[in-house]
mmCIF file with all atom_site columns, C-alpha atoms in Angstrom:
data_model
loop_
_atom_site.group_PDB
_atom_site.id
_atom_site.type_symbol
_atom_site.label_atom_id
_atom_site.label_alt_id
_atom_site.label_comp_id
_atom_site.label_asym_id
_atom_site.label_entity_id
_atom_site.label_seq_id
_atom_site.pdbx_PDB_ins_code
_atom_site.Cartn_x
_atom_site.Cartn_y
_atom_site.Cartn_z
_atom_site.occupancy
_atom_site.B_iso_or_equiv
_atom_site.pdbx_formal_charge
_atom_site.auth_seq_id
_atom_site.auth_comp_id
_atom_site.auth_asym_id
_atom_site.auth_atom_id
_atom_site.pdbx_PDB_model_num
ATOM 1   C CA . UNK D 1 1   ? 90.366  102.265 -138.066 1.00 0.00 ? 300 UNK D CA 1
ATOM 2   C CA . UNK D 1 2   ? 89.474  100.405 -140.416 1.00 0.00 ? 301 UNK D CA 1
ATOM 3   C CA . UNK D 1 3   ? 86.967  101.275 -143.810 1.00 0.00 ? 302 UNK D CA 1
ATOM 4   C CA . UNK D 1 4   ? 86.518  98.413  -144.966 1.00 0.00 ? 303 UNK D CA 1
ATOM 5   C CA . UNK D 1 5   ? 87.167  94.691  -145.467 1.00 0.00 ? 304 UNK D CA 1
ATOM 6   C CA . UNK D 1 6   ? 90.282  95.566  -147.697 1.00 0.00 ? 305 UNK D CA 1
ATOM 7   C CA . UNK D 1 7   ? 91.797  97.777  -144.720 1.00 0.00 ? 306 UNK D CA 1
ATOM 8   C CA . UNK D 1 8   ? 92.209  95.175  -141.978 1.00 0.00 ? 307 UNK D CA 1
ATOM 9   C CA . UNK D 1 9   ? 93.907  92.115  -145.015 1.00 0.00 ? 308 UNK D CA 1
ATOM 10  C CA . UNK D 1 10  ? 97.203  92.885  -143.540 1.00 0.00 ? 309 UNK D CA 1
ATOM 11  C CA . UNK D 1 11  ? 98.690  92.630  -146.190 1.00 0.00 ? 310 UNK D CA 1
ATOM 12  C CA . UNK D 1 12  ? 100.251 93.953  -149.589 1.00 0.00 ? 311 UNK D CA 1
ATOM 13  C CA . UNK D 1 13  ? 96.892  94.037  -152.194 1.00 0.00 ? 312 UNK D CA 1
ATOM 14  C CA . UNK D 1 14  ? 97.507  90.898  -152.476 1.00 0.00 ? 313 UNK D CA 1
ATOM 15  C CA . UNK D 1 15  ? 94.243  88.727  -150.952 1.00 0.00 ? 314 UNK D CA 1
ATOM 16  C CA . UNK D 1 16  ? 93.201  84.916  -150.091 1.00 0.00 ? 315 UNK D CA 1
ATOM 17  C CA . UNK D 1 17  ? 94.811  82.844  -147.253 1.00 0.00 ? 316 UNK D CA 1
ATOM 18  C CA . UNK D 1 18  ? 97.988  82.589  -148.866 1.00 0.00 ? 317 UNK D CA 1
ATOM 19  C CA . UNK D 1 19  ? 98.903  85.885  -149.827 1.00 0.00 ? 318 UNK D CA 1
ATOM 20  C CA . UNK D 1 20  ? 97.962  86.528  -145.260 1.00 0.00 ? 319 UNK D CA 1
ATOM 21  C CA . UNK D 1 21  ? 94.468  87.841  -146.563 1.00 0.00 ? 320 UNK D CA 1
ATOM 22  C CA . UNK D 1 22  ? 91.332  86.472  -145.162 1.00 0.00 ? 321 UNK D CA 1
ATOM 23  C CA . UNK D 1 23  ? 89.715  82.921  -147.011 1.00 0.00 ? 322 UNK D CA 1
ATOM 24  C CA . UNK D 1 24  ? 86.271  84.925  -146.383 1.00 0.00 ? 323 UNK D CA 1
ATOM 25  C CA . UNK D 1 25  ? 86.733  87.934  -148.403 1.00 0.00 ? 324 UNK D CA 1
ATOM 26  C CA . UNK D 1 26  ? 84.011  87.167  -150.439 1.00 0.00 ? 325 UNK D CA 1
ATOM 27  C CA . UNK D 1 27  ? 81.965  89.010  -147.874 1.00 0.00 ? 326 UNK D CA 1
ATOM 28  C CA . UNK D 1 28  ? 80.385  92.226  -147.818 1.00 0.00 ? 327 UNK D CA 1
ATOM 29  C CA . UNK D 1 29  ? 80.537  95.169  -146.182 1.00 0.00 ? 328 UNK D CA 1
ATOM 30  C CA . UNK D 1 30  ? 76.962  95.278  -145.880 1.00 0.00 ? 329 UNK D CA 1
ATOM 31  C CA . UNK D 1 31  ? 77.323  91.010  -144.410 1.00 0.00 ? 330 UNK D CA 1
ATOM 32  C CA . UNK D 1 32  ? 77.607  91.575  -141.157 1.00 0.00 ? 331 UNK D CA 1
ATOM 33  C CA . UNK D 1 33  ? 80.073  89.159  -139.553 1.00 0.00 ? 332 UNK D CA 1
ATOM 34  C CA . UNK D 1 34  ? 80.233  86.697  -136.377 1.00 0.00 ? 333 UNK D CA 1
ATOM 35  C CA . UNK D 1 35  ? 83.935  85.978  -135.822 1.00 0.00 ? 334 UNK D CA 1
ATOM 36  C CA . UNK D 1 36  ? 84.915  82.760  -133.191 1.00 0.00 ? 335 UNK D CA 1
ATOM 37  C CA . UNK D 1 37  ? 85.848  86.268  -130.819 1.00 0.00 ? 336 UNK D CA 1
ATOM 38  C CA . UNK D 1 38  ? 82.344  87.961  -130.908 1.00 0.00 ? 337 UNK D CA 1
ATOM 39  C CA . UNK D 1 39  ? 80.811  87.062  -127.991 1.00 0.00 ? 338 UNK D CA 1
ATOM 40  C CA . UNK D 1 40  ? 84.207  87.783  -126.202 1.00 0.00 ? 339 UNK D CA 1
ATOM 41  C CA . UNK D 1 41  ? 84.985  90.817  -127.377 1.00 0.00 ? 340 UNK D CA 1
ATOM 42  C CA . UNK D 1 42  ? 84.512  93.254  -124.619 1.00 0.00 ? 341 UNK D CA 1
ATOM 43  C CA . UNK D 1 43  ? 86.951  91.215  -122.893 1.00 0.00 ? 342 UNK D CA 1
ATOM 44  C CA . UNK D 1 44  ? 89.388  91.647  -126.001 1.00 0.00 ? 343 UNK D CA 1
ATOM 45  C CA . UNK D 1 45  ? 89.368  94.975  -126.030 1.00 0.00 ? 344 UNK D CA 1
ATOM 46  C CA . UNK D 1 46  ? 89.942  95.451  -122.286 1.00 0.00 ? 345 UNK D CA 1
ATOM 47  C CA . UNK D 1 47  ? 93.138  93.575  -122.940 1.00 0.00 ? 346 UNK D CA 1
ATOM 48  C CA . UNK D 1 48  ? 94.276  94.907  -125.807 1.00 0.00 ? 347 UNK D CA 1
ATOM 49  C CA . UNK D 1 49  ? 93.745  98.367  -123.788 1.00 0.00 ? 348 UNK D CA 1
ATOM 50  C CA . UNK D 1 50  ? 96.230  96.369  -121.370 1.00 0.00 ? 349 UNK D CA 1
ATOM 51  C CA . UNK D 1 51  ? 98.780  95.920  -123.752 1.00 0.00 ? 350 UNK D CA 1
ATOM 52  C CA . UNK D 1 52  ? 98.836  98.804  -125.108 1.00 0.00 ? 351 UNK D CA 1
ATOM 53  C CA . UNK D 1 53  ? 99.224  100.656 -121.967 1.00 0.00 ? 352 UNK D CA 1
ATOM 54  C CA . UNK D 1 54  ? 102.620 98.259  -121.270 1.00 0.00 ? 353 UNK D CA 1
ATOM 55  C CA . UNK D 1 55  ? 103.553 99.548  -124.975 1.00 0.00 ? 354 UNK D CA 1
ATOM 56  C CA . UNK D 1 56  ? 103.242 103.061 -123.752 1.00 0.00 ? 355 UNK D CA 1
ATOM 57  C CA . UNK D 1 57  ? 105.078 102.308 -120.969 1.00 0.00 ? 356 UNK D CA 1
ATOM 58  C CA . UNK D 1 58  ? 108.257 101.381 -123.031 1.00 0.00 ? 357 UNK D CA 1
ATOM 59  C CA . UNK D 1 59  ? 107.922 104.512 -124.356 1.00 0.00 ? 358 UNK D CA 1
ATOM 60  C CA . UNK D 1 60  ? 107.956 106.411 -121.056 1.00 0.00 ? 359 UNK D CA 1
ATOM 61  C CA . UNK D 1 61  ? 110.827 104.196 -120.213 1.00 0.00 ? 360 UNK D CA 1
ATOM 62  C CA . UNK D 1 62  ? 113.170 105.207 -123.364 1.00 0.00 ? 361 UNK D CA 1
ATOM 63  C CA . UNK D 1 63  ? 111.981 108.546 -122.947 1.00 0.00 ? 362 UNK D CA 1
ATOM 64  C CA . UNK D 1 64  ? 112.964 108.901 -119.107 1.00 0.00 ? 363 UNK D CA 1
ATOM 65  C CA . UNK D 1 65  ? 116.655 107.170 -119.802 1.00 0.00 ? 364 UNK D CA 1
ATOM 66  C CA . UNK D 1 66  ? 115.368 103.639 -117.388 1.00 0.00 ? 365 UNK D CA 1
ATOM 67  C CA . UNK D 1 67  ? 118.042 101.040 -117.488 1.00 0.00 ? 366 UNK D CA 1
ATOM 68  C CA . UNK D 1 68  ? 118.108 98.963  -120.936 1.00 0.00 ? 367 UNK D CA 1
ATOM 69  C CA . UNK D 1 69  ? 117.775 95.736  -118.384 1.00 0.00 ? 368 UNK D CA 1
ATOM 70  C CA . UNK D 1 70  ? 114.653 97.306  -117.150 1.00 0.00 ? 369 UNK D CA 1
ATOM 71  C CA . UNK D 1 71  ? 113.074 97.888  -120.772 1.00 0.00 ? 370 UNK D CA 1
ATOM 72  C CA . UNK D 1 72  ? 114.132 94.733  -121.971 1.00 0.00 ? 371 UNK D CA 1
ATOM 73  C CA . UNK D 1 73  ? 112.242 93.236  -119.266 1.00 0.00 ? 372 UNK D CA 1
ATOM 74  C CA . UNK D 1 74  ? 108.989 95.127  -119.885 1.00 0.00 ? 373 UNK D CA 1
ATOM 75  C CA . UNK D 1 75  ? 109.405 94.300  -123.564 1.00 0.00 ? 374 UNK D CA 1
ATOM 76  C CA . UNK D 1 76  ? 109.553 90.500  -123.034 1.00 0.00 ? 375 UNK D CA 1
ATOM 77  C CA . UNK D 1 77  ? 105.821 90.932  -120.712 1.00 0.00 ? 376 UNK D CA 1
ATOM 78  C CA . UNK D 1 78  ? 104.705 92.742  -123.700 1.00 0.00 ? 377 UNK D CA 1
ATOM 79  C CA . UNK D 1 79  ? 105.356 89.917  -125.760 1.00 0.00 ? 378 UNK D CA 1
ATOM 80  C CA . UNK D 1 80  ? 104.578 86.781  -123.782 1.00 0.00 ? 379 UNK D CA 1
ATOM 81  C CA . UNK D 1 81  ? 100.860 89.248  -123.341 1.00 0.00 ? 380 UNK D CA 1
ATOM 82  C CA . UNK D 1 82  ? 100.341 89.226  -127.011 1.00 0.00 ? 381 UNK D CA 1
ATOM 83  C CA . UNK D 1 83  ? 101.188 86.500  -127.901 1.00 0.00 ? 382 UNK D CA 1
ATOM 84  C CA . UNK D 1 84  ? 99.263  84.974  -124.761 1.00 0.00 ? 383 UNK D CA 1
ATOM 85  C CA . UNK D 1 85  ? 96.283  87.327  -126.422 1.00 0.00 ? 384 UNK D CA 1
ATOM 86  C CA . UNK D 1 86  ? 96.925  86.006  -130.403 1.00 0.00 ? 385 UNK D CA 1
ATOM 87  C CA . UNK D 1 87  ? 96.766  81.933  -128.723 1.00 0.00 ? 386 UNK D CA 1
ATOM 88  C CA . UNK D 1 88  ? 92.986  83.263  -127.125 1.00 0.00 ? 387 UNK D CA 1
ATOM 89  C CA . UNK D 1 89  ? 91.854  84.435  -130.283 1.00 0.00 ? 388 UNK D CA 1
ATOM 90  C CA . UNK D 1 90  ? 93.685  81.430  -132.398 1.00 0.00 ? 389 UNK D CA 1
ATOM 91  C CA . UNK D 1 91  ? 91.641  78.932  -130.476 1.00 0.00 ? 390 UNK D CA 1
ATOM 92  C CA . UNK D 1 92  ? 88.357  81.084  -130.845 1.00 0.00 ? 391 UNK D CA 1
ATOM 93  C CA . UNK D 1 93  ? 88.638  81.045  -134.986 1.00 0.00 ? 392 UNK D CA 1
ATOM 94  C CA . UNK D 1 94  ? 89.143  76.990  -134.243 1.00 0.00 ? 393 UNK D CA 1
ATOM 95  C CA . UNK D 1 95  ? 86.066  76.618  -132.575 1.00 0.00 ? 394 UNK D CA 1
ATOM 96  C CA . UNK D 1 96  ? 84.105  79.032  -134.826 1.00 0.00 ? 395 UNK D CA 1
ATOM 97  C CA . UNK D 1 97  ? 85.710  80.107  -137.824 1.00 0.00 ? 396 UNK D CA 1
ATOM 98  C CA . UNK D 1 98  ? 87.544  76.483  -138.659 1.00 0.00 ? 397 UNK D CA 1
ATOM 99  C CA . UNK D 1 99  ? 84.556  74.426  -137.123 1.00 0.00 ? 398 UNK D CA 1
ATOM 100 C CA . UNK D 1 100 ? 81.752  75.846  -139.058 1.00 0.00 ? 399 UNK D CA 1
ATOM 101 C CA . UNK D 1 101 ? 84.025  75.810  -142.101 1.00 0.00 ? 400 UNK D CA 1
ATOM 102 C CA . UNK D 1 102 ? 84.393  71.357  -141.581 1.00 0.00 ? 401 UNK D CA 1
ATOM 103 C CA . UNK D 1 103 ? 80.152  71.299  -141.101 1.00 0.00 ? 402 UNK D CA 1
ATOM 104 C CA . UNK D 1 104 ? 80.353  72.327  -144.910 1.00 0.00 ? 403 UNK D CA 1
ATOM 105 C CA . UNK D 1 105 ? 83.384  70.644  -146.140 1.00 0.00 ? 404 UNK D CA 1
ATOM 106 C CA . UNK D 1 106 ? 84.765  71.050  -149.384 1.00 0.00 ? 405 UNK D CA 1
ATOM 107 C CA . UNK D 1 107 ? 87.141  73.963  -150.329 1.00 0.00 ? 406 UNK D CA 1
ATOM 108 C CA . UNK D 1 108 ? 85.945  76.461  -148.132 1.00 0.00 ? 407 UNK D CA 1
ATOM 109 C CA . UNK D 1 109 ? 87.458  73.523  -145.198 1.00 0.00 ? 408 UNK D CA 1
ATOM 110 C CA . UNK D 1 110 ? 90.266  73.336  -147.337 1.00 0.00 ? 409 UNK D CA 1
ATOM 111 C CA . UNK D 1 111 ? 90.552  77.203  -147.314 1.00 0.00 ? 410 UNK D CA 1
ATOM 112 C CA . UNK D 1 112 ? 90.387  77.421  -143.209 1.00 0.00 ? 411 UNK D CA 1
ATOM 113 C CA . UNK D 1 113 ? 92.550  74.840  -142.793 1.00 0.00 ? 412 UNK D CA 1
ATOM 114 C CA . UNK D 1 114 ? 95.172  76.227  -144.463 1.00 0.00 ? 413 UNK D CA 1
ATOM 115 C CA . UNK D 1 115 ? 94.193  80.077  -143.583 1.00 0.00 ? 414 UNK D CA 1
ATOM 116 C CA . UNK D 1 116 ? 94.493  78.615  -140.131 1.00 0.00 ? 415 UNK D CA 1
ATOM 117 C CA . UNK D 1 117 ? 97.783  76.536  -140.527 1.00 0.00 ? 416 UNK D CA 1
ATOM 118 C CA . UNK D 1 118 ? 99.567  80.274  -141.833 1.00 0.00 ? 417 UNK D CA 1
ATOM 119 C CA . UNK D 1 119 ? 98.165  81.420  -138.711 1.00 0.00 ? 418 UNK D CA 1
ATOM 120 C CA . UNK D 1 120 ? 100.070 78.731  -136.656 1.00 0.00 ? 419 UNK D CA 1
ATOM 121 C CA . UNK D 1 121 ? 102.930 79.154  -138.637 1.00 0.00 ? 420 UNK D CA 1
ATOM 122 C CA . UNK D 1 122 ? 103.386 82.924  -137.956 1.00 0.00 ? 421 UNK D CA 1
ATOM 123 C CA . UNK D 1 123 ? 103.211 82.798  -134.361 1.00 0.00 ? 422 UNK D CA 1
ATOM 124 C CA . UNK D 1 124 ? 106.287 80.112  -134.520 1.00 0.00 ? 423 UNK D CA 1
ATOM 125 C CA . UNK D 1 125 ? 108.050 82.455  -136.849 1.00 0.00 ? 424 UNK D CA 1
ATOM 126 C CA . UNK D 1 126 ? 107.698 85.329  -134.068 1.00 0.00 ? 425 UNK D CA 1
#
């Protein structure tokens, strides 16, 4: 589990939206974050645990020498589940984080729009 905001960036050490980091990387570990997904956090965790179970099922299928096409069918189901989760998370990000930045305007808005655009581009490439 990540211990600091730097651990969750998923980047290669660089930060900021252009490097795949977060535009709110200026927040300190002391400041509690409220993100768009916060109000549905338990639902999201439940969904992610279900997806994790699907992936573990794939491991079992390979271990048990299940037919290739059956495994690929389950891979497709897991992929679709993750994509669906990503779209829901993106929607919540737009409604909460980007909308709040739009109210502020200026550089904060520009950064959030660029960050969301990059996220959509990554989803389209996957």
